[in-house]
Amino acid sequence: MSSVPLHVAVVSSSNHNRSMEAHWVLSKQGFNVKSFGTKGFVRLPGPTPDKPNIYDFQTMYEKIYRDLLKKDRAFYTQNGILHMLDRNRRIKSGPEQFQSSNDLFNVIFTCEEQVYDQVVEHLNAREQMVCQLVHVINVNIPDSYEEATHGAFLISELCHSIQEMEDVDDEIAELLQKFEVKTGKTFLHTVCFY
């Protein structure tokens, strides 16, 4: 597969932390990558757990950044949200919802089991147009800054290994087993079609 560029998607729930960190790392390494969220809205932590900041997927990162800056610069600087949004707005203009995308990928990485289920359900519900195979792999990544960084490098390592395979469809199960032994993590994997 090394002669063909790998088209990768990374999907989390809101397209802010985990998927964007992986997007950032993979794009710096030259991968053709996009990132998405699966929820019906974008949710960011607020001043209390019962008062999150809610935005729709059409809200640009710049606008979210300025909104939180106005609300409480010190709080959103201290908890890292402004730093995260600053990174995000340098990568792309705003969060994207996976269900609204018509892009085709070779591999889709999800960051939690619920997101994996939503991606697989969406792909299986779509009308198959081109019968192109896509591997969907779940890498459970806790939603914290530190874990997002670790998860991004794990996804990067998987992408490099997949890129070097001669026959991804035949070899991917064995690769994931090796990574399970190496990392102690369990990976969900399925094949869907476009």
XYZ file of N, CA and C in Angstrom:
582
model
N 0.822 -1.202 0.000
C 0.000 0.000 0.000
C 0.859 1.257 0.000
N 2.136 1.156 0.247
C 2.978 2.329 0.413
C 2.994 3.252 -0.804
N 2.684 2.740 -2.001
C 2.682 3.601 -3.182
C 1.406 4.438 -3.277
N 0.379 4.058 -2.526
C -0.897 4.783 -2.545
C -1.020 5.584 -1.251
N -1.320 6.880 -1.341
C -1.459 7.656 -0.101
C -2.614 7.126 0.756
N -2.378 7.070 2.038
C -3.381 6.609 2.986
C -4.305 7.774 3.336
N -5.599 7.616 3.123
C -6.587 8.635 3.479
C -7.190 8.234 4.824
N -6.982 9.076 5.832
C -7.319 8.743 7.212
C -8.327 9.740 7.774
N -9.282 9.227 8.543
C -10.178 10.075 9.335
C -10.000 9.708 10.800
N -10.088 10.710 11.660
C -10.075 10.482 13.103
C -11.354 11.116 13.645
N -12.118 10.329 14.400
C -13.434 10.772 14.830
C -13.577 10.654 16.348
N -13.988 11.765 16.960
C -14.320 11.781 18.390
C -15.762 12.270 18.500
N -16.191 12.615 19.677
C -17.588 13.035 19.818
C -17.823 14.467 19.354
N -16.919 15.406 19.688
C -17.151 16.818 19.370
C -16.132 17.450 18.430
N -15.111 16.706 18.003
C -14.083 17.225 17.097
C -13.332 18.418 17.703
N -12.909 18.238 18.969
C -12.144 19.303 19.633
C -10.824 18.821 20.216
N -10.829 17.776 20.994
C -9.617 17.390 21.707
C -8.915 16.195 21.058
N -9.473 15.003 21.218
C -8.787 13.784 20.781
C -8.617 13.715 19.270
N -9.692 13.943 18.526
C -9.587 13.860 17.059
C -8.703 14.963 16.502
N -8.746 16.140 17.118
C -7.927 17.247 16.618
C -6.447 17.065 16.955
N -6.144 16.488 18.102
C -4.746 16.215 18.434
C -4.161 15.202 17.447
N -4.918 14.152 17.142
C -4.464 13.164 16.161
C -4.360 13.800 14.772
N -5.323 14.652 14.409
C -5.280 15.372 13.131
C -3.984 16.168 13.040
N -3.656 16.877 14.097
C -2.459 17.720 14.164
C -1.197 16.874 13.967
N -1.086 15.777 14.721
C 0.104 14.917 14.656
C 0.226 14.274 13.275
N -0.864 13.718 12.762
C -0.818 13.036 11.461
C -0.530 14.006 10.320
N -1.101 15.202 10.376
C -0.852 16.165 9.297
C 0.607 16.620 9.301
N 1.205 16.760 10.497
C 2.621 17.135 10.572
C 3.511 16.029 10.014
N 3.006 14.798 10.005
C 3.785 13.665 9.490
C 3.458 13.379 8.020
N 2.661 14.239 7.403
C 2.410 14.123 5.974
C 1.242 13.253 5.563
N 0.442 12.790 6.516
C -0.721 11.972 6.162
C -1.860 12.843 5.628
N -2.639 12.288 4.730
C -3.854 12.923 4.228
C -4.936 12.615 5.265
N -5.248 13.577 6.128
C -6.101 13.315 7.283
C -7.185 14.374 7.421
N -8.339 13.929 7.903
C -9.423 14.818 8.291
C -9.931 14.345 9.643
N -10.574 15.256 10.370
C -11.113 14.891 11.677
C -12.566 15.326 11.772
N -13.306 14.608 12.625
C -14.749 14.820 12.729
C -15.234 14.555 14.152
N -16.492 14.954 14.394
C -17.231 14.601 15.589
C -18.503 13.898 15.163
N -19.157 13.209 16.091
C -20.389 12.479 15.745
C -21.632 12.995 16.452
N -21.454 13.794 17.486
C -22.635 14.281 18.217
C -23.433 15.242 17.354
N -24.621 15.572 17.795
C -25.464 16.530 17.089
C -25.053 17.968 17.367
N -24.116 18.153 18.300
C -23.652 19.485 18.694
C -22.237 19.355 19.236
N -21.595 20.481 19.416
C -20.246 20.527 19.988
C -20.379 20.946 21.448
N -19.785 20.172 22.328
C -19.876 20.445 23.759
C -18.482 20.634 24.330
N -18.299 21.754 25.017
C -17.037 22.039 25.709
C -17.324 22.275 27.181
N -16.365 21.970 28.049
C -16.588 22.196 29.479
C -16.932 23.658 29.764
N -17.818 23.831 30.728
C -18.193 25.166 31.170
C -17.726 25.394 32.595
N -18.251 26.428 33.245
C -17.813 26.752 34.611
C -18.155 25.655 35.623
N -19.218 24.895 35.346
C -19.583 23.751 36.188
C -20.012 22.613 35.258
N -19.959 21.367 35.741
C -20.324 20.232 34.885
C -21.743 20.321 34.298
N -22.648 20.965 35.030
C -24.030 21.062 34.539
C -24.259 22.288 33.646
N -23.193 23.061 33.381
C -23.306 24.241 32.511
C -22.223 24.223 31.428
N -22.292 23.208 30.521
C -21.293 23.164 29.452
C -21.545 24.269 28.428
N -20.563 24.512 27.592
C -20.710 25.428 26.461
C -21.125 24.584 25.264
N -22.250 24.923 24.667
C -22.799 24.153 23.548
C -22.778 25.018 22.290
N -22.258 24.439 21.199
C -22.206 25.121 19.899
C -22.665 24.146 18.831
N -23.148 24.661 17.713
C -23.463 23.758 16.616
C -22.221 23.569 15.746
N -22.260 22.589 14.856
C -21.087 22.257 14.057
C -20.745 23.326 13.019
N -21.600 24.309 12.841
C -21.284 25.391 11.903
C -20.511 26.522 12.582
N -20.308 26.439 13.882
C -19.602 27.483 14.623
C -18.099 27.314 14.454
N -17.452 28.309 13.910
C -16.021 28.247 13.646
C -15.217 28.274 14.955
N -14.050 27.649 14.944
C -13.188 27.636 16.131
C -12.855 29.055 16.590
N -12.639 29.950 15.652
C -12.323 31.341 15.993
C -13.448 31.971 16.807
N -14.686 31.734 16.385
C -15.839 32.303 17.087
C -15.978 31.699 18.488
N -15.765 30.388 18.594
C -15.822 29.736 19.909
C -14.728 30.300 20.805
N -13.534 30.455 20.245
C -12.393 31.003 20.996
C -12.741 32.386 21.548
N -13.248 33.260 20.681
C -13.582 34.624 21.120
C -14.722 34.629 22.140
N -15.687 33.732 21.970
C -16.811 33.640 22.907
C -16.317 33.263 24.305
N -15.450 32.267 24.383
C -14.943 31.839 25.694
C -13.982 32.856 26.292
N -13.243 33.543 25.441
C -12.360 34.617 25.887
C -13.182 35.701 26.589
N -14.328 36.039 25.996
C -15.227 37.046 26.581
C -15.856 36.556 27.877
N -16.242 35.285 27.902
C -16.932 34.743 29.073
C -16.037 34.718 30.309
N -14.802 34.207 30.160
C -13.904 34.110 31.316
C -12.508 33.699 30.859
N -11.708 34.680 30.445
C -10.359 34.426 29.912
C -9.521 33.594 30.887
N -9.510 33.974 32.156
C -8.656 33.287 33.128
C -9.054 31.826 33.286
N -10.348 31.560 33.419
C -10.830 30.193 33.627
C -10.505 29.303 32.426
N -10.808 29.784 31.208
C -10.602 28.962 30.011
C -9.135 28.892 29.586
N -8.312 29.800 30.106
C -6.869 29.687 29.901
C -6.328 28.637 30.871
N -6.747 28.728 32.123
C -6.271 27.813 33.161
C -6.639 26.362 32.851
N -7.853 26.119 32.342
C -8.250 24.727 32.090
C -7.805 24.217 30.712
N -7.119 25.060 29.943
C -6.527 24.625 28.685
C -7.419 24.697 27.461
N -8.672 25.103 27.632
C -9.608 25.134 26.504
C -9.167 26.148 25.448
N -8.701 27.330 25.869
C -8.269 28.331 24.882
C -7.038 27.854 24.112
N -6.134 27.181 24.789
C -4.951 26.625 24.113
C -5.384 25.587 23.069
N -6.321 24.714 23.452
C -6.826 23.686 22.544
C -7.494 24.329 21.324
N -8.318 25.350 21.553
C -8.993 26.032 20.446
C -8.012 26.777 19.554
N -6.951 27.304 20.145
C -5.923 27.973 19.354
C -5.265 26.974 18.405
N -4.951 25.791 18.912
C -4.403 24.731 18.056
C -5.406 24.375 16.953
N -6.660 24.187 17.339
C -7.686 23.771 16.382
C -7.843 24.760 15.237
N -7.881 26.049 15.545
C -8.113 27.044 14.500
C -6.921 27.180 13.563
N -5.749 26.676 13.970
C -4.598 26.655 13.066
C -4.636 25.449 12.129
N -5.454 24.453 12.450
C -5.558 23.244 11.630
C -6.667 23.374 10.590
N -7.836 23.860 11.028
C -8.978 24.012 10.115
C -9.929 25.036 10.698
N -10.904 25.456 9.915
C -11.756 26.571 10.337
C -12.739 26.222 11.447
N -13.269 24.990 11.439
C -14.248 24.660 12.460
C -14.478 23.171 12.569
N -15.215 22.752 13.595
C -15.514 21.339 13.772
C -16.394 20.837 12.634
N -16.246 19.566 12.303
C -17.034 18.954 11.243
C -17.733 17.718 11.786
N -18.958 17.505 11.342
C -19.725 16.340 11.770
C -19.510 15.209 10.765
N -19.158 14.039 11.258
C -18.864 12.898 10.398
C -20.038 12.554 9.490
N -21.237 12.597 10.030
C -22.415 12.199 9.278
C -22.698 13.130 8.098
N -22.097 14.309 8.068
C -22.297 15.264 6.978
C -21.228 15.169 5.894
N -20.248 14.310 6.084
C -19.125 14.209 5.147
C -19.399 13.178 4.049
N -18.981 13.507 2.844
C -19.047 12.563 1.731
C -17.665 12.065 1.328
N -16.645 12.363 2.140
C -15.278 11.952 1.843
C -15.127 10.435 1.975
N -14.196 9.882 1.212
C -13.886 8.459 1.272
C -12.527 8.282 1.942
N -12.428 7.319 2.832
C -11.198 7.068 3.572
C -10.799 5.603 3.457
N -9.501 5.326 3.641
C -9.017 3.945 3.726
C -9.185 3.418 5.151
N -8.942 4.306 6.122
C -9.017 3.935 7.532
C -9.694 5.060 8.304
N -10.609 4.677 9.181
C -11.248 5.627 10.093
C -10.926 5.170 11.515
N -10.288 6.042 12.273
C -10.002 5.766 13.677
C -11.037 6.492 14.528
N -11.632 5.784 15.475
C -12.535 6.424 16.431
C -11.852 6.424 17.790
N -12.281 7.352 18.656
C -11.588 7.558 19.929
C -12.320 6.980 21.136
N -13.500 6.420 20.918
C -14.221 5.750 21.999
C -15.267 4.830 21.385
N -15.694 3.841 22.159
C -16.582 2.805 21.625
C -17.919 3.361 21.138
N -18.488 4.317 21.842
C -19.764 4.899 21.427
C -19.626 5.586 20.061
N -18.528 6.273 19.842
C -18.274 6.939 18.558
C -18.074 5.882 17.464
N -17.355 4.812 17.785
C -17.165 3.694 16.856
C -18.525 3.159 16.404
N -19.418 2.916 17.375
C -20.754 2.407 17.047
C -21.509 3.368 16.129
N -21.406 4.676 16.404
C -22.099 5.676 15.584
C -21.539 5.721 14.164
N -20.221 5.624 14.027
C -19.589 5.642 12.702
C -19.997 4.405 11.905
N -19.901 3.238 12.520
C -20.265 1.989 11.830
C -21.746 2.001 11.450
N -22.592 2.435 12.365
C -24.031 2.505 12.066
C -24.291 3.439 10.882
N -23.646 4.591 10.881
C -23.839 5.552 9.781
C -23.360 4.970 8.453
N -22.174 4.364 8.447
C -21.637 3.798 7.208
C -22.517 2.665 6.684
N -23.028 1.843 7.584
C -23.868 0.727 7.156
C -25.259 1.166 6.697
N -25.703 2.327 7.158
C -27.033 2.830 6.773
C -27.001 3.565 5.430
N -25.822 4.024 5.007
C -25.694 4.750 3.743
C -25.837 3.794 2.569
N -26.304 4.334 1.473
C -26.338 3.543 0.247
C -24.902 3.372 -0.250
N -24.525 2.132 -0.555
C -23.172 1.883 -1.056
C -23.100 2.311 -2.517
N -22.184 3.249 -2.789
C -22.088 3.824 -4.126
C -20.917 3.255 -4.928
N -19.750 3.138 -4.315
C -18.552 2.757 -5.059
C -17.950 1.429 -4.593
N -18.526 0.837 -3.570
C -18.031 -0.438 -3.007
C -16.554 -0.374 -2.626
N -16.112 0.788 -2.147
C -14.750 0.923 -1.633
C -14.744 0.527 -0.170
N -13.808 -0.325 0.188
C -13.680 -0.829 1.550
C -13.026 0.218 2.451
N -13.503 0.310 3.684
C -12.884 1.173 4.686
C -12.765 0.387 5.989
N -11.592 0.462 6.599
C -11.369 -0.178 7.897
C -11.714 0.836 8.986
N -12.554 0.430 9.922
C -12.909 1.282 11.056
C -12.283 0.650 12.299
N -11.447 1.431 12.968
C -10.690 0.932 14.119
C -10.938 1.852 15.308
N -11.327 1.250 16.433
C -11.494 2.046 17.641
C -10.256 1.943 18.519
N -9.746 3.118 18.905
C -8.641 3.226 19.846
C -9.206 4.016 21.029
N -9.523 3.337 22.123
C -10.102 4.047 23.268
C -9.102 5.038 23.833
N -9.490 6.316 23.810
C -8.633 7.388 24.314
C -9.446 8.199 25.325
N -9.081 8.168 26.604
C -9.781 9.012 27.575
C -9.700 10.483 27.144
N -10.741 11.246 27.432
C -10.849 12.627 26.948
C -10.134 13.608 27.879
N -8.804 13.517 27.875
C -7.972 14.485 28.594
C -6.858 14.908 27.643
N -6.210 16.025 27.937
C -5.155 16.524 27.053
C -3.995 15.545 26.950
N -3.563 15.025 28.095
C -2.428 14.109 28.114
C -2.749 12.832 27.350
N -3.932 12.258 27.605
C -4.325 11.025 26.918
C -4.529 11.258 25.422
N -5.024 12.445 25.052
C -5.194 12.771 23.632
C -3.844 12.754 22.916
N -2.816 13.253 23.574
C -1.476 13.252 22.989
C -0.960 11.823 22.834
N -1.099 11.008 23.889
C -0.670 9.604 23.806
C -1.437 8.886 22.699
N -2.741 9.111 22.638
C -3.581 8.467 21.625
C -3.200 8.879 20.218
N -2.863 10.149 20.044
C -2.475 10.648 18.720
C -1.214 9.941 18.237
N -0.251 9.739 19.118
C 0.987 9.065 18.715
C 0.757 7.568 18.468
N -0.164 6.967 19.201
C -0.516 5.568 18.941
C -1.184 5.437 17.571
N -2.115 6.330 17.261
C -2.769 6.322 15.943
C -1.730 6.560 14.849
N -0.798 7.456 15.096
C 0.270 7.716 14.132
C 1.096 6.461 13.876
N 1.444 5.766 14.945
C 2.233 4.530 14.800
C 1.454 3.487 14.000
N 0.156 3.382 14.265
C -0.697 2.461 13.498
C -0.735 2.864 12.020
N -0.870 4.150 11.752
C -0.917 4.636 10.365
C 0.369 4.308 9.617
N 1.501 4.514 10.262
C 2.783 4.193 9.623
C 2.869 2.700 9.316
N 2.418 1.870 10.255
C 2.448 0.417 10.036
C 1.511 0.012 8.904
N 0.325 0.602 8.869
C -0.635 0.295 7.803
C -0.092 0.755 6.456
N 0.511 1.928 6.432
C 1.066 2.479 5.186
C 2.116 1.543 4.587
N 2.841 0.831 5.439
C 3.911 -0.047 4.967
C 3.439 -1.437 4.553
N 2.176 -1.770 4.820
C 1.672 -3.108 4.494
C 1.520 -3.311 2.995
N 1.759 -4.536 2.579
C 1.535 -4.877 1.174
C 0.062 -5.156 0.918
N -0.607 -5.818 1.872
C -2.027 -6.150 1.717
C -2.744 -5.854 3.037
N -3.246 -4.641 3.143
C -3.875 -4.199 4.392
C -5.013 -5.125 4.797
N -5.859 -5.478 3.844
C -7.036 -6.293 4.161
C -6.653 -7.635 4.781
N -5.544 -8.217 4.342
C -5.077 -9.499 4.869
C -4.297 -9.362 6.172
N -3.587 -8.256 6.330
C -2.615 -8.137 7.416
C -3.084 -7.319 8.621
N -4.195 -6.598 8.488
C -4.553 -5.637 9.548
C -4.936 -6.310 10.865
N -5.612 -7.458 10.810
C -6.002 -8.143 12.047
C -4.767 -8.540 12.852
N -3.746 -9.054 12.160
C -2.509 -9.442 12.829
C -1.803 -8.218 13.420
N -1.809 -7.112 12.671
C -1.193 -5.877 13.175
C -1.882 -5.419 14.461
N -3.201 -5.419 14.468
C -3.935 -4.976 15.654
C -3.668 -5.896 16.845
N -3.527 -7.199 16.592
C -3.187 -8.127 17.679
C -1.815 -7.787 18.269
N -0.853 -7.479 17.394
C 0.484 -7.103 17.879
C 0.421 -5.827 18.725
N -0.381 -4.861 18.275
C -0.515 -3.609 19.023
C -1.247 -3.828 20.347
N -2.179 -4.774 20.387
C -2.856 -5.088 21.654
C -1.866 -5.634 22.666
N -0.998 -6.535 22.209
C 0.021 -7.101 23.099
C 0.993 -6.005 23.548
N 1.405 -5.174 22.598
C 2.392 -4.122 22.884
C 1.850 -3.056 23.840
N 0.581 -2.663 23.676
C 0.030 -1.536 24.431
C -0.863 -1.937 25.601
N -1.354 -3.186 25.597
C -2.314 -3.597 26.619
C -3.712 -3.072 26.357
N -3.918 -2.438 25.203
C -5.233 -1.912 24.830
C -5.956 -2.930 23.956
N -7.272 -2.821 23.909
C -8.090 -3.629 23.019
C -8.602 -2.738 21.909
N -8.478 -3.189 20.681
C -8.927 -2.427 19.527
C -10.148 -3.101 18.906
N -11.185 -2.321 18.652
C -12.311 -2.834 17.879
C -12.001 -2.566 16.416
N -12.409 -3.490 15.546
C -12.129 -3.340 14.113
C -13.266 -3.963 13.312
N -13.691 -3.262 12.294
C -14.646 -3.821 11.344
C -14.375 -3.224 9.981
N -14.982 -3.825 8.991
C -14.866 -3.357 7.619
C -16.244 -2.884 7.177
N -16.294 -1.706 6.557
C -17.524 -1.184 5.978
C -17.223 -0.832 4.510
N -18.252 -0.444 3.794
C -18.086 -0.097 2.370
C -18.774 1.209 2.060
N -18.171 1.965 1.124
C -18.793 3.193 0.634
C -19.656 2.876 -0.580
